mmCIF file of C-alpha atoms in Angstrom:
data_model
loop_
_atom_site.group_PDB
_atom_site.id
_atom_site.type_symbol
_atom_site.label_atom_id
_atom_site.label_comp_id
_atom_site.label_asym_id
_atom_site.label_seq_id
_atom_site.Cartn_x
_atom_site.Cartn_y
_atom_site.Cartn_z
ATOM 1 C CA GLU A 1 -5.869 85.286 -77.550
ATOM 2 C CA VAL A 2 -9.044 86.302 -75.776
ATOM 3 C CA GLN A 3 -9.112 90.028 -75.057
ATOM 4 C CA LEU A 4 -11.726 92.141 -73.312
ATOM 5 C CA VAL A 5 -11.082 95.869 -73.183
ATOM 6 C CA GLU A 6 -13.339 98.104 -71.119
ATOM 7 C CA SER A 7 -13.687 101.828 -71.613
ATOM 8 C CA GLY A 8 -15.895 104.703 -70.578
ATOM 9 C CA GLY A 9 -15.156 105.014 -66.886
ATOM 10 C CA GLY A 10 -14.633 108.353 -65.225
ATOM 11 C CA LEU A 11 -15.715 110.776 -62.537
ATOM 12 C CA VAL A 12 -19.379 111.731 -62.364
ATOM 13 C CA GLN A 13 -21.612 113.414 -59.828
ATOM 14 C CA PRO A 14 -24.404 111.608 -57.991
ATOM 15 C CA GLY A 15 -27.510 111.327 -60.148
ATOM 16 C CA GLU A 16 -25.600 111.501 -63.400
ATOM 17 C CA SER A 17 -25.250 108.793 -66.044
ATOM 18 C CA LEU A 18 -22.350 106.973 -67.622
ATOM 19 C CA SER A 19 -21.974 104.335 -70.312
ATOM 20 C CA LEU A 20 -19.297 101.666 -70.330
ATOM 21 C CA SER A 21 -18.179 99.613 -73.302
ATOM 22 C CA CYS A 22 -16.294 96.344 -73.568
ATOM 23 C CA ALA A 23 -14.699 95.398 -76.866
ATOM 24 C CA ALA A 24 -14.073 91.683 -77.295
ATOM 25 C CA SER A 25 -11.658 89.884 -79.576
ATOM 26 C CA GLY A 26 -9.982 86.518 -79.993
ATOM 27 C CA PHE A 27 -13.114 84.389 -79.807
ATOM 28 C CA THR A 28 -16.490 83.934 -81.449
ATOM 29 C CA PHE A 29 -18.329 86.636 -79.588
ATOM 30 C CA ASP A 30 -21.879 85.532 -80.244
ATOM 31 C CA ASP A 31 -21.163 82.064 -78.877
ATOM 32 C CA TYR A 32 -21.024 83.523 -75.379
ATOM 33 C CA GLY A 33 -23.107 85.275 -72.819
ATOM 34 C CA MET A 34 -21.297 88.152 -71.155
ATOM 35 C CA SER A 35 -21.239 89.750 -67.727
ATOM 36 C CA TRP A 36 -20.295 92.881 -65.872
ATOM 37 C CA VAL A 37 -18.760 92.569 -62.410
ATOM 38 C CA ARG A 38 -17.518 95.356 -60.156
ATOM 39 C CA GLN A 39 -15.219 95.768 -57.196
ATOM 40 C CA ALA A 40 -15.599 98.700 -54.862
ATOM 41 C CA PRO A 41 -12.578 99.881 -52.851
ATOM 42 C CA GLY A 42 -11.871 97.438 -50.058
ATOM 43 C CA LYS A 43 -14.752 95.135 -50.995
ATOM 44 C CA TRP A 44 -15.304 91.804 -52.696
ATOM 45 C CA LEU A 45 -16.206 91.380 -56.312
ATOM 46 C CA GLU A 46 -19.906 91.998 -56.961
ATOM 47 C CA TRP A 47 -21.828 90.680 -59.937
ATOM 48 C CA VAL A 48 -23.647 93.499 -61.736
ATOM 49 C CA SER A 49 -25.427 92.044 -64.741
ATOM 50 C CA ASP A 50 -25.268 89.537 -67.549
ATOM 51 C CA ILE A 51 -26.677 89.059 -71.011
ATOM 52 C CA SER A 52 -27.379 86.096 -73.259
ATOM 53 C CA TRP A 53 -25.467 85.463 -76.461
ATOM 54 C CA ASN A 54 -28.172 87.114 -78.551
ATOM 55 C CA GLY A 55 -29.025 89.915 -76.160
ATOM 56 C CA VAL A 56 -32.561 88.691 -75.589
ATOM 57 C CA SER A 57 -32.097 87.832 -71.928
ATOM 58 C CA THR A 58 -30.555 90.085 -69.290
ATOM 59 C CA SER A 59 -30.242 89.839 -65.532
ATOM 60 C CA TYR A 60 -29.282 92.423 -62.925
ATOM 61 C CA ALA A 61 -28.288 92.549 -59.316
ATOM 62 C CA GLU A 62 -31.116 93.878 -57.200
ATOM 63 C CA SER A 63 -29.465 97.205 -56.414
ATOM 64 C CA MET A 64 -28.934 97.898 -60.135
ATOM 65 C CA LYS A 65 -32.395 96.993 -61.405
ATOM 66 C CA GLY A 66 -34.094 99.945 -63.041
ATOM 67 C CA ARG A 67 -30.884 101.989 -63.111
ATOM 68 C CA PHE A 68 -28.479 99.899 -65.199
ATOM 69 C CA THR A 69 -29.048 98.485 -68.675
ATOM 70 C CA MET A 70 -26.784 95.958 -70.310
ATOM 71 C CA SER A 71 -26.801 95.465 -74.064
ATOM 72 C CA ARG A 72 -24.642 94.070 -76.821
ATOM 73 C CA ASP A 73 -23.875 94.563 -80.481
ATOM 74 C CA ASN A 74 -22.661 91.293 -81.962
ATOM 75 C CA ALA A 75 -21.698 93.016 -85.205
ATOM 76 C CA LYS A 76 -19.220 95.125 -83.221
ATOM 77 C CA ASN A 77 -18.204 92.419 -80.711
ATOM 78 C CA THR A 78 -19.069 94.836 -77.947
ATOM 79 C CA VAL A 79 -21.140 94.836 -74.789
ATOM 80 C CA TYR A 80 -22.347 97.948 -73.044
ATOM 81 C CA LEU A 81 -23.485 98.988 -69.600
ATOM 82 C CA ARG A 82 -25.617 102.089 -69.355
ATOM 83 C CA MET A 83 -25.710 103.366 -65.785
ATOM 84 C CA ASN A 84 -28.268 105.963 -64.738
ATOM 85 C CA SER A 85 -28.939 107.673 -61.424
ATOM 86 C CA LEU A 86 -25.479 106.858 -60.199
ATOM 87 C CA LYS A 87 -24.822 106.824 -56.461
ATOM 88 C CA PRO A 88 -21.590 107.166 -54.505
ATOM 89 C CA GLU A 89 -21.864 103.477 -53.626
ATOM 90 C CA ASP A 90 -21.579 102.647 -57.331
ATOM 91 C CA THR A 91 -17.955 103.755 -57.183
ATOM 92 C CA ALA A 92 -15.914 100.738 -58.266
ATOM 93 C CA VAL A 93 -13.734 99.211 -60.904
ATOM 94 C CA TYR A 94 -16.073 97.667 -63.465
ATOM 95 C CA TYR A 95 -14.961 94.521 -65.241
ATOM 96 C CA CYS A 96 -16.324 92.891 -68.342
ATOM 97 C CA ALA A 97 -16.173 89.093 -68.314
ATOM 98 C CA ARG A 98 -16.953 86.285 -70.713
ATOM 99 C CA GLY A 99 -19.757 83.990 -69.711
ATOM 100 C CA ARG A 100 -22.815 83.951 -67.480
ATOM 101 C CA GLY A 101 -22.260 82.378 -64.084
ATOM 102 C CA GLY A 102 -18.961 80.758 -64.927
ATOM 103 C CA LEU A 103 -16.653 83.572 -66.050
ATOM 104 C CA ASP A 104 -13.527 82.436 -67.842
ATOM 105 C CA ALA A 105 -11.980 85.649 -69.183
ATOM 106 C CA TRP A 106 -11.811 89.148 -67.750
ATOM 107 C CA GLY A 107 -10.880 92.599 -68.902
ATOM 108 C CA GLN A 108 -8.555 94.936 -67.055
ATOM 109 C CA GLY A 109 -11.399 97.021 -65.691
ATOM 110 C CA THR A 110 -12.433 100.656 -65.880
ATOM 111 C CA LEU A 111 -12.808 102.905 -62.842
ATOM 112 C CA VAL A 112 -16.092 104.649 -62.160
ATOM 113 C CA THR A 113 -16.072 107.266 -59.432
ATOM 114 C CA VAL A 114 -19.312 108.843 -58.275
ATOM 115 C CA SER A 115 -18.643 111.856 -56.115
ATOM 116 C CA SER A 116 -19.722 115.416 -55.652
#
């Protein structure tokens, strides 16, 4: 069974940083690119970033470029999202998903709240 389990969400103040993790199991992790997607309250899903199977290639949504960094550790079957200079508009549930473009498995999400 494919499982993706996110962790690391929480409440932070504007300008602070937070790191999310997503532990994967039930499939050959390094066969797949991975993605982060978020959903702010009352809004549609928004793609955040993705990463190639070997971590060499990453892509980011325009509003996250320079602030967010996605990485992976294939030995630990884990992907990460480092978020710096957080803004209130980054408040959302962040989901880890398998794939790049076509996403075929999702985690349960972790809530990030940016508020003073």
